[in-house]
Amino acid sequence: MASRKESGVSSSNTLDSPVKQIQIEGLVVLKIIKHYQEEGQGSEVVQGVLLGLVVEDRLEITNCFPFPQHTEEDADFDEVQYQMEMMRSLRHVNIDHLHVGWYQSTFYGSFVSRALLDSQFSYQHAIEESVVLIYDPIKTAQGSLSLKAYRLTPKLMEICKEKDFSAEGLKKAAVGYENMFEEVPIVIKNSHLISVLLWELEEKSTVPSKHELLSLSSSSSHLEKSLQMLMDRVDDMSQDIVKFNTFSRNTSKQQQQKHQYIQRRQQENTQRQSRGEPPLPEEDISKMFKPPQPPPRMDTLLIAGGLSVVLDKHLIQCDFRTLLIRRYCWFVPE
Amino acid sequence: MVAGSAGRCGDRTDRRTATGMGGVSSAGRCGPCPRGGDTFTGPFPSCRFALFLAAAITPFLSNMSVYGPVVKIHPVVVASIVDSYERRNEGASRVIGTLLGTIDKHSVEVTNCFSVPHNESEDEVAVDMEFAKNMYELHRKVSPSEVIIGWYATGYDITEHSVLIHEYYSREAQNPIHLTVDTALQSGKMSVRAYLSAPMGVPGKTVGVMFTPLSVKYVYYDTECIGIELLQKTRTSPSRTNGLTSDLTQVAGSAAQTQEMLSTVLAYIEDVLAGKVTADNSVGRYLMDLVDKVPMIPAEDFETMLNSNINDLLMVTYLTNLTQTQIALNEKLVIM
């Protein structure tokens, strides 16, 4: 069976980050679930803001509120104002109003995008300890709550600060797709009163717990969809590779042309000199041969990172679990 | 039990309430009540009799069917209420807030709530209406389908102030429901109760307000179920914390649960066969259903099916490993 590698996302134990653990209240979990359930069926992504405080090396998330969807043109203006008003109102009822991050739902693990990078960068720039919580509703519906917290690695932060997304910049910082995001472990904590509530719910609740986890059928479209997402990403990646190949071919062709031109020039000049005519002026070569644009490297990185996340965190784990169940069943008939 | 009246702002007629036994208290008038700015205040006349009908009626009605819509609550609402109770201001004994949700023909589903700052003292109660309106607008931007369906208060009893606040809310929504969450655990456990208000009294004389209890049910989305299950695990840990479990533990947990259920069923069957427990036909029928659900597949077919499935999965694993190597290679070539 395949071994599970932590590629794509490195654990925060090895890196020196200000946040070693995240503590979430049960209320926040419930609110995120509810937000997706009610508003997220149409579009793929729902977002919201996390509120809380920082205690030593722990980030405590105590509340959250959702963002409305981007439907109108002036969504930006609405967003900032909405956020300000919400925070002001929440302050009146003694809810922590420190912005400590944001959450987003994901569709089959495809959350690594330029927008996410930008948002997370601006958050992390403003507040050192921000995180982005990724909630995967489809995996949750399959039986296990899938909530992950990510931060940008310090190296990536530097690059974003410089805005130097060229190939040399990336090489200098030695950032690979594995060092883009770091995952922070999450712990759920509930207050005493909430525990009382939970006991009460257990008594009163008549909903039978579903054992989706143990379902054997792979005809449920999860595996199919995940594989489709994988194929899409691989397509993106191959397009990117093609772009890079054309670029390198163009550059080498151009180099050749430049050489040829210079040589011809020199030849002509020597010929002219032998005939006693003035040499042709040296033309500015660089203006004649404009170097082709190198394709943006950042996108490659993002695609690679996203791909590896989909592979590792989503597909392999899906696989792993179903394989486990089948192994269980294997032993039953014996 | 006590019968009482509540003075109402801006209204000349004052309302009287009746005791549960049908008697009407003697009339008296209170003068016009001044209304303050944009907060809703209500000073009480000194000659008042408090209203505690719900507390009185509930023991009688607990076995009777309740008239009115069924109130379906999502656990996130009660958790929010508990959280705002924990964060209340110094000196406040209870918190109130608005309930948002959707109304159906026979049921009211409460899906969201937010707390509203208010001040309560012996004589008067002040609710920040402006704040409530603002918050409702903000919430509406996110989920336009939620409407104000009532309000909540922590605590066990319904007080006179509740009547006033309820009147305010009846202006925002027709037939608002009132929810009480007993966060101080006065009744020994955290009971969540819902009420609807109804006018009552002798026609012609002053009218009173009665709160009739409604039945409360908890409803969950599927994903909420799973979330709650995870939260339940924090009850048992001493530091009230719990990490998100890995796949292996979850599969093991689910399998253990199924095993437990199977052993309970088996124990029951053994008992019935041994004559210790009388056979119950309905249980027998359920057992029949259970056994019928497992399809009759000969062992070899089952194994072939399982094998082919495992082959599929192994192929996917192989593909993912291949792609991962490819990405690593690509990075070395292209970027570095």
XYZ file of C-alpha atoms in Angstrom:
670
model
C 0.000 0.000 0.000
C 1.284 3.494 -0.682
C 2.968 5.307 2.103
C 1.535 8.651 3.024
C 3.912 11.465 2.386
C 3.463 14.922 3.699
C 4.446 16.537 0.448
C 2.797 19.727 -0.644
C 2.354 20.883 2.893
C 4.979 20.647 5.559
C 4.064 20.262 9.178
C 4.711 23.213 11.368
C 6.878 21.291 13.776
C 9.860 21.758 11.585
C 9.311 25.413 10.806
C 9.707 28.223 13.167
C 6.331 29.879 13.049
C 4.604 31.974 15.685
C 1.597 29.699 15.750
C 2.035 26.106 16.773
C -1.521 25.122 17.385
C -4.998 26.301 16.701
C -7.774 26.002 19.193
C -11.271 26.279 17.833
C -14.492 26.495 19.740
C -17.221 24.093 18.820
C -19.446 27.044 18.000
C -17.160 28.112 15.161
C -17.195 24.636 13.666
C -20.981 24.549 13.754
C -21.263 27.988 12.225
C -18.950 27.141 9.346
C -20.851 23.953 8.642
C -24.148 25.799 8.712
C -22.912 28.559 6.449
C -21.850 26.167 3.769
C -24.952 24.069 4.092
C -27.271 26.992 3.625
C -25.508 29.232 1.194
C -22.961 27.135 -0.555
C -24.964 24.797 -2.656
C -24.943 26.916 -5.775
C -21.535 28.450 -6.035
C -18.525 26.553 -4.951
C -16.953 28.779 -2.421
C -18.244 30.380 0.739
C -16.047 32.593 2.817
C -16.056 34.239 6.151
C -13.960 35.875 8.802
C -12.553 34.274 11.929
C -12.373 36.144 15.194
C -10.386 35.290 18.240
C -7.219 36.008 20.096
C -3.640 34.898 20.354
C -2.438 33.243 23.532
C 1.282 32.453 23.686
C 1.868 30.201 20.710
C -1.736 29.205 20.293
C -4.275 30.852 18.122
C -7.713 30.669 19.692
C -10.644 31.096 17.386
C -13.747 31.972 19.331
C -16.228 33.200 16.786
C -16.766 33.802 13.118
C -19.144 35.475 10.739
C -19.860 34.778 7.114
C -19.346 37.011 4.105
C -22.066 37.573 1.598
C -21.524 36.206 -1.869
C -20.006 38.337 -4.582
C -23.042 39.140 -6.603
C -23.004 42.836 -7.212
C -20.469 44.948 -9.014
C -19.505 47.027 -6.024
C -18.723 44.018 -3.963
C -15.478 45.503 -2.705
C -17.032 48.483 -1.114
C -19.732 46.395 0.446
C -17.223 43.985 1.852
C -15.142 46.449 3.760
C -18.111 48.278 5.112
C -19.894 45.065 5.983
C -16.881 43.851 7.848
C -16.465 47.095 9.761
C -20.076 47.208 10.786
C -20.137 43.588 11.796
C -17.069 43.962 13.956
C -18.385 47.090 15.590
C -21.679 45.406 16.398
C -19.991 42.308 17.728
C -17.860 44.443 19.984
C -21.028 45.618 21.692
C -21.906 42.124 22.707
C -18.438 41.362 23.998
C -17.396 39.056 21.208
C -13.667 39.116 20.435
C -13.179 41.467 17.564
C -9.640 40.656 16.638
C -9.426 39.427 13.095
C -7.341 36.311 13.173
C -7.988 34.799 9.831
C -10.589 33.691 7.411
C -12.229 30.508 6.270
C -13.167 29.154 2.919
C -14.897 26.081 1.670
C -13.325 24.028 -1.023
C -14.524 21.837 -3.829
C -12.690 18.540 -3.905
C -9.518 20.078 -2.662
C -9.019 22.706 -5.341
C -8.472 25.716 -3.149
C -4.916 26.655 -4.108
C -5.330 29.673 -6.324
C -3.930 33.114 -6.866
C -6.820 34.719 -5.021
C -6.233 32.595 -1.955
C -2.562 33.411 -2.010
C -3.204 37.123 -2.241
C -5.812 37.147 0.495
C -3.756 35.079 2.844
C -0.729 37.213 2.166
C -2.555 40.426 3.002
C -3.942 38.862 6.179
C -0.632 37.479 7.269
C 1.091 40.715 6.489
C -1.306 42.644 8.669
C -1.591 40.116 11.451
C 1.314 37.800 11.968
C -0.608 34.824 13.163
C -3.448 34.604 10.648
C -4.531 31.356 9.210
C -6.917 30.273 6.546
C -9.257 27.468 7.499
C -10.224 25.237 4.669
C -13.443 23.357 5.161
C -14.164 20.490 2.861
C -17.903 19.812 2.959
C -17.817 16.821 0.656
C -15.277 14.978 2.683
C -17.179 15.906 5.813
C -20.354 14.460 4.404
C -18.465 11.246 3.914
C -18.041 10.879 7.616
C -15.148 12.812 9.061
C -14.975 16.513 9.707
C -12.412 17.938 7.352
C -11.097 21.229 8.617
C -7.519 22.257 7.961
C -5.618 25.361 8.850
C -2.943 26.707 6.540
C -0.454 29.525 6.679
C 2.043 30.765 4.156
C 5.621 29.786 4.891
C 7.965 32.651 5.751
C 9.839 32.089 2.496
C 6.716 32.528 0.452
C 5.855 35.601 2.462
C 9.150 37.147 1.469
C 8.556 36.483 -2.162
C 5.105 37.991 -2.012
C 6.490 41.020 -0.304
C 9.055 41.549 -2.996
C 6.454 40.819 -5.648
C 9.248 39.202 -7.505
C 7.570 36.318 -9.170
C 10.133 35.671 -11.843
C 12.116 32.500 -12.133
C 15.243 34.006 -10.637
C 13.357 35.315 -7.653
C 11.889 31.930 -6.927
C 15.213 30.231 -7.358
C 16.836 32.665 -4.971
C 14.322 32.014 -2.259
C 14.444 28.299 -2.945
C 10.727 27.905 -2.706
C 9.335 24.745 -4.128
C 5.752 23.622 -4.252
C 6.339 21.768 -1.043
C 7.187 24.875 0.888
C 4.279 27.003 0.002
C 1.840 26.303 2.754
C 2.280 24.930 6.174
C -0.455 23.160 8.029
C -1.141 23.919 11.664
C -2.737 21.271 13.880
C -6.212 22.015 15.140
C -7.735 21.222 18.474
C -11.359 21.682 19.387
C -12.157 23.039 22.789
C -15.522 23.606 24.401
C -16.499 25.489 27.490
C -18.295 23.791 30.362
C -21.696 25.145 29.474
C -21.345 23.911 25.947
C -20.479 20.499 27.318
C -23.715 20.616 29.282
C -25.495 21.481 26.083
C -23.868 18.558 24.339
C -25.057 16.163 27.002
C -28.532 17.599 26.620
C -28.428 17.185 22.852
C -27.348 13.612 23.178
C -30.358 12.898 25.310
C -32.843 14.675 23.159
C -31.482 13.925 19.743
C -33.380 11.299 17.854
C -31.334 11.442 14.697
C -29.533 8.177 14.114
C -25.874 8.591 13.408
C -25.113 7.632 9.867
C -22.189 5.434 9.180
C -21.100 6.965 5.938
C -17.572 6.126 6.835
C -18.153 2.447 6.398
C -19.886 2.641 3.082
C -18.187 0.294 0.675
C -19.546 1.508 -2.594
C -17.247 3.514 -4.778
C -20.085 4.164 -7.166
C -20.695 7.275 -5.155
C -19.175 9.843 -7.371
C -16.504 11.008 -4.956
C -13.687 8.974 -6.391
C -14.771 9.818 -9.910
C -14.996 13.530 -9.247
C -11.690 13.571 -7.448
C -10.061 11.868 -10.386
C -11.640 14.371 -12.722
C -10.274 17.234 -10.691
C -6.910 15.536 -10.842
C -7.117 15.318 -14.609
C -8.069 18.975 -14.889
C -5.109 19.970 -12.807
C -2.788 17.778 -14.782
C -4.101 19.421 -17.931
C -3.344 22.829 -16.475
C 0.097 21.656 -15.583
C 0.830 20.262 -19.029
C -0.333 23.495 -20.626
C 2.034 25.334 -18.393
C 4.836 22.986 -19.375
C 4.086 23.537 -23.025
C 4.229 27.274 -22.463
C 7.574 26.952 -20.812
C 8.880 24.752 -23.584
C 7.848 27.210 -26.258
C 9.466 29.958 -24.278
C 12.766 28.167 -24.001
C 12.632 27.226 -27.668
C 11.942 30.825 -28.603
C 14.781 32.101 -26.478
C 17.266 29.691 -27.994
C 16.016 30.467 -31.490
C 16.441 34.127 -30.771
C 19.928 33.613 -29.483
C 20.761 31.841 -32.703
C 19.293 34.615 -34.756
C 21.271 37.176 -32.826
C 24.469 35.257 -33.415
C 23.735 34.954 -37.088
C 22.951 38.612 -37.376
C 26.113 39.645 -35.608
C 28.161 37.342 -37.767
C 26.603 38.630 -40.955
C 27.208 42.152 -39.791
C 30.817 41.436 -39.112
C 31.199 39.761 -42.463
C 29.631 42.685 -44.249
C 31.769 45.104 -42.329
C 34.957 43.308 -43.278
C 33.772 43.174 -46.877
C 33.018 46.865 -46.862
C 36.308 47.662 -45.254
C 38.070 45.716 -47.968
C 36.138 47.707 -50.547
C 36.929 50.925 -48.729
C 33.383 51.873 -47.788
C 32.354 53.053 -44.376
C 31.122 50.255 -42.179
C 27.498 50.010 -41.465
C 26.498 51.432 -38.151
C 26.149 49.050 -35.330
C 22.530 48.753 -34.723
C 21.087 48.186 -31.430
C 20.624 44.485 -31.417
C 18.512 44.270 -28.383
C 15.888 46.469 -29.920
C 15.656 44.294 -32.956
C 15.334 41.102 -31.111
C 12.974 41.601 -28.330
C 13.344 38.761 -25.842
C 10.168 36.723 -25.510
C 8.222 37.107 -22.308
C 9.010 34.395 -19.819
C 5.805 32.815 -18.633
C 4.871 33.693 -15.076
C 6.460 31.186 -12.789
C 4.132 31.789 -9.947
C 1.284 30.098 -11.672
C 3.361 27.023 -12.206
C 4.122 26.944 -8.575
C 0.521 27.371 -7.673
C -0.643 24.673 -9.998
C 1.972 22.305 -8.747
C 1.106 23.080 -5.164
C -2.579 22.681 -5.797
C -2.049 19.461 -7.632
C -0.014 17.980 -4.890
C -2.558 18.995 -2.308
C -5.325 17.369 -4.262
C -3.275 14.260 -4.672
C -1.974 13.977 -1.236
C -4.590 15.272 1.062
C -7.624 14.293 -0.824
C -7.201 11.437 -3.147
C -4.742 9.369 -1.228
C -6.664 9.776 1.954
C -9.890 8.809 0.266
C -8.140 5.822 -1.117
C -6.532 4.901 2.103
C -9.738 4.835 3.997
C -11.649 2.784 1.471
C -8.771 0.364 1.188
C -8.810 -0.030 4.939
C -12.477 -0.840 4.956
C -12.044 -3.363 2.222
C -9.201 -4.983 4.054
C -11.536 -5.307 7.018
C -14.078 -7.039 4.835
C -11.427 -9.267 3.388
C -10.901 -10.894 6.697
C -14.564 -11.351 7.439
C -15.353 -14.313 5.205
C -12.349 -16.257 6.506
C -49.201 31.585 41.271
C -49.477 35.245 40.631
C -51.501 37.213 38.199
C -50.089 40.435 36.929
C -50.255 43.244 34.513
C -47.673 44.913 32.389
C -47.774 48.573 31.508
C -47.268 49.284 27.855
C -45.566 52.308 26.446
C -47.536 54.794 24.440
C -50.774 53.013 25.024
C -53.527 54.281 27.207
C -55.148 50.974 27.870
C -53.176 48.797 30.090
C -53.256 45.111 29.902
C -54.206 42.731 32.572
C -53.415 39.140 32.797
C -55.464 36.429 34.281
C -54.486 33.609 36.513
C -54.443 30.124 35.185
C -57.603 29.432 37.047
C -59.607 31.899 35.032
C -60.007 34.635 37.562
C -59.459 38.206 36.493
C -57.635 40.562 38.758
C -59.137 43.843 39.667
C -58.740 46.696 37.247
C -56.632 49.744 37.768
C -55.174 52.250 35.441
C -51.679 53.319 34.838
C -50.837 56.601 33.250
C -49.277 57.035 29.830
C -45.731 55.810 29.681
C -43.095 58.023 28.167
C -41.121 56.449 25.457
C -37.427 57.155 25.258
C -35.483 57.889 22.050
C -34.731 54.869 19.980
C -34.612 52.421 22.791
C -37.665 50.712 23.939
C -38.297 51.241 27.606
C -41.207 50.398 29.738
C -41.649 51.589 33.254
C -44.143 49.629 35.250
C -46.927 51.018 37.346
C -46.577 50.171 40.919
C -49.832 48.312 41.040
C -48.730 45.414 39.000
C -49.129 41.732 39.153
C -46.528 39.740 37.373
C -47.275 37.171 34.700
C -45.945 33.693 35.332
C -48.421 31.656 33.451
C -46.035 29.597 31.421
C -44.269 28.344 34.469
C -47.592 27.489 35.954
C -49.184 25.884 32.968
C -46.295 23.798 31.749
C -46.530 21.066 34.379
C -50.137 20.609 33.373
C -49.504 20.707 29.694
C -46.448 18.527 29.567
C -48.570 15.518 28.895
C -51.067 17.233 26.692
C -50.589 17.941 23.026
C -49.559 21.466 22.318
C -51.302 23.651 19.876
C -49.174 25.591 17.506
C -46.238 25.065 15.216
C -43.407 22.719 16.072
C -40.197 24.567 16.731
C -37.196 23.000 15.063
C -33.895 24.224 16.354
C -30.446 23.745 14.966
C -27.831 23.119 17.629
C -25.746 26.019 16.325
C -28.421 28.391 17.604
C -28.360 27.066 21.142
C -24.574 27.040 21.104
C -24.600 30.712 20.081
C -26.998 31.529 22.886
C -24.834 29.755 25.425
C -21.787 31.571 24.106
C -23.408 34.995 24.357
C -24.546 34.124 27.866
C -20.965 33.389 28.788
C -19.891 36.736 27.412
C -22.567 38.821 29.064
C -21.799 42.106 30.737
C -21.054 42.345 34.390
C -24.230 42.498 36.384
C -26.512 41.289 33.663
C -28.390 38.248 34.755
C -29.635 37.260 31.376
C -29.120 37.904 27.682
C -31.666 38.383 24.980
C -31.411 38.296 21.243
C -33.203 37.814 17.969
C -33.951 34.494 16.355
C -33.751 34.122 12.607
C -35.092 31.332 10.548
C -37.824 30.217 8.215
C -41.495 29.644 8.743
C -43.338 26.714 7.338
C -46.970 25.749 7.507
C -46.672 23.619 10.591
C -43.243 24.347 11.842
C -40.819 27.079 12.506
C -37.183 26.346 11.812
C -34.661 28.385 13.752
C -31.352 28.518 11.965
C -29.522 31.562 13.253
C -29.506 34.083 16.033
C -27.634 37.094 17.324
C -27.623 38.697 20.723
C -28.902 42.203 21.321
C -27.539 44.379 24.110
C -30.141 45.301 26.678
C -30.387 46.697 30.171
C -32.726 45.358 32.717
C -33.536 46.687 36.129
C -36.359 46.417 38.593
C -38.498 48.968 36.902
C -37.571 49.157 33.336
C -36.039 47.383 30.464
C -34.161 48.971 27.560
C -33.464 47.163 24.323
C -31.189 48.569 21.670
C -33.573 48.459 18.711
C -31.192 50.223 16.381
C -28.582 47.565 16.960
C -31.086 44.811 16.347
C -32.164 46.347 13.061
C -28.571 46.817 11.931
C -27.577 43.276 12.718
C -30.605 41.933 10.958
C -29.709 43.862 7.836
C -26.149 42.554 7.940
C -27.328 39.016 8.384
C -29.772 39.403 5.578
C -26.948 40.186 3.197
C -25.494 36.777 3.789
C -28.645 34.717 3.877
C -31.574 36.567 2.392
C -34.002 33.782 3.146
C -33.809 34.121 6.913
C -36.438 36.277 8.604
C -36.979 37.334 12.177
C -39.162 34.693 13.710
C -38.882 35.543 17.363
C -36.487 36.160 20.171
C -34.695 34.289 22.910
C -33.807 34.911 26.521
C -31.650 32.916 28.891
C -33.139 31.943 32.178
C -35.859 29.683 33.375
C -38.891 31.858 33.886
C -40.774 34.335 31.845
C -40.728 37.716 33.495
C -42.768 40.852 33.010
C -39.999 42.381 31.007
C -40.391 39.480 28.618
C -43.890 40.608 27.828
C -42.662 44.026 26.813
C -39.864 42.683 24.741
C -42.258 40.258 23.156
C -44.515 43.084 22.136
C -41.611 44.825 20.499
C -40.844 41.718 18.552
C -44.424 41.259 17.481
C -43.958 44.430 15.570
C -41.033 42.939 13.688
C -42.586 39.605 12.904
C -46.060 38.263 13.012
C -46.531 35.773 15.774
C -43.039 35.719 17.145
C -41.942 32.759 19.214
C -40.131 33.167 22.464
C -37.369 30.767 23.353
C -35.921 30.298 26.807
C -32.647 28.555 27.386
C -31.918 27.673 30.952
C -28.233 28.439 31.045
C -28.111 28.884 34.797
C -29.363 25.321 35.080
C -32.076 26.263 37.481
C -34.143 23.289 36.536
C -31.254 20.902 36.903
C -30.529 20.678 33.226
C -30.316 23.014 30.313
C -33.865 22.972 29.129
C -34.801 24.772 25.970
C -38.416 25.785 25.764
C -40.429 27.734 23.256
C -43.580 29.774 23.664
C -46.121 31.521 21.564
C -48.086 34.423 22.892
C -51.819 34.567 22.791
C -54.144 37.222 24.033
C -56.585 36.160 26.644
C -58.961 37.580 29.100
C -62.541 38.544 29.370
C -63.746 40.425 26.288
C -64.709 43.964 27.015
C -62.360 44.258 29.947
C -58.620 44.607 29.811
C -56.804 41.972 27.803
C -53.858 39.963 28.983
C -51.112 37.963 27.437
C -50.513 34.292 27.864
C -47.507 32.334 26.734
C -48.393 28.885 25.468
C -45.610 26.363 25.264
C -44.656 24.722 21.986
C -42.870 21.484 21.338
C -39.203 21.766 20.561
C -37.261 19.465 18.308
C -33.651 19.456 17.298
C -32.910 19.103 13.629
C -29.544 18.563 12.035
C -28.071 18.731 8.622
C -26.015 15.660 7.792
C -22.770 17.516 8.107
C -23.964 19.070 11.349
C -24.511 15.568 12.683
C -20.952 14.722 11.974
C -19.720 17.973 13.458
C -21.714 17.370 16.628
C -20.417 13.844 16.902
C -16.918 15.167 16.865
C -17.772 17.774 19.463
C -19.288 15.119 21.689
C -15.864 13.644 22.046
C -14.686 16.720 23.903
C -17.009 15.901 26.756
C -14.952 12.989 27.873
C -11.520 14.541 27.741
C -10.467 16.238 30.976
C -9.168 19.368 29.302
C -12.273 19.524 27.151
C -10.197 19.407 24.035
C -10.030 17.038 21.162
C -7.899 16.939 18.072
C -9.355 16.157 14.708
C -9.076 12.442 14.353
C -7.190 10.699 11.641
C -8.841 8.367 9.215
C -7.664 5.212 10.858
C -9.162 6.029 14.233
C -12.421 7.029 12.636
C -12.811 3.838 10.698
C -11.941 1.900 13.823
C -14.477 3.898 15.815
C -17.269 3.364 13.326
C -16.505 -0.313 13.059
C -16.507 -0.640 16.832
C -19.885 1.056 16.999
C -21.360 -1.281 14.433
C -19.956 -4.236 16.311
C -21.534 -3.001 19.502
C -24.885 -2.663 17.834
C -24.616 -6.152 16.399
C -23.749 -7.652 19.757
C -26.729 -5.914 21.395
C -29.016 -7.374 18.776
C -27.489 -10.800 19.147
C -27.813 -10.698 22.925
C -31.481 -9.846 22.564
C -32.055 -12.727 20.172
C -30.307 -15.155 22.483
C -32.491 -13.996 25.327
C -35.637 -14.471 23.327
C -34.587 -17.955 22.243
C -33.752 -18.894 25.779
C -37.134 -17.662 26.834
C -35.818 -14.969 29.175
C -37.470 -12.163 27.282
C -40.847 -12.329 25.636
C -40.643 -11.989 21.902
C -41.872 -8.694 20.564
C -43.358 -8.901 17.093
C -42.370 -5.423 15.994
C -38.769 -6.026 16.969
C -38.964 -9.303 15.094
C -40.122 -7.490 12.004
C -37.261 -5.028 12.249
C -34.858 -7.935 12.519
C -36.354 -9.486 9.409
C -35.843 -6.216 7.548
C -32.281 -6.065 8.758
C -31.468 -9.549 7.553
C -33.211 -8.995 4.250
C -31.150 -5.887 3.566
C -27.981 -7.908 3.206
C -28.136 -9.252 -0.339
C -27.568 -12.916 -0.994
C -24.247 -13.088 -2.730
C -22.267 -16.293 -2.977
C -18.853 -16.012 -1.410
C -16.819 -16.252 -4.624
C -18.767 -13.474 -6.332
C -18.315 -11.299 -3.308
C -14.604 -11.890 -3.344
C -14.287 -11.108 -7.026
C -16.200 -7.880 -6.562
C -14.011 -6.897 -3.663
C -10.892 -7.762 -5.586
C -11.797 -5.711 -8.605
C -12.609 -2.768 -6.374
C -9.308 -3.055 -4.635
C -7.602 -3.202 -8.004
C -9.250 0.056 -8.982
C -8.077 1.708 -5.834
C -4.566 0.395 -6.153
C -4.475 1.792 -9.648
C -5.534 5.190 -8.392
C -2.852 5.069 -5.730
C -0.273 4.176 -8.345
C -1.404 7.034 -10.564
C -1.203 9.527 -7.738
C 2.295 8.432 -6.879
C 3.277 8.745 -10.495
C 1.849 12.246 -10.707
C 3.607 13.273 -7.564
C 6.958 12.154 -8.943
C 6.147 14.001 -12.119
C 5.477 17.220 -10.252
C 8.719 16.954 -8.333
C 10.658 16.351 -11.543
C 8.914 19.183 -13.293
C 9.804 21.529 -10.552
C 13.451 20.647 -10.688
C 13.548 21.129 -14.417
C 11.426 24.145 -14.873
C 11.751 26.285 -11.825
C 15.023 25.571 -10.172
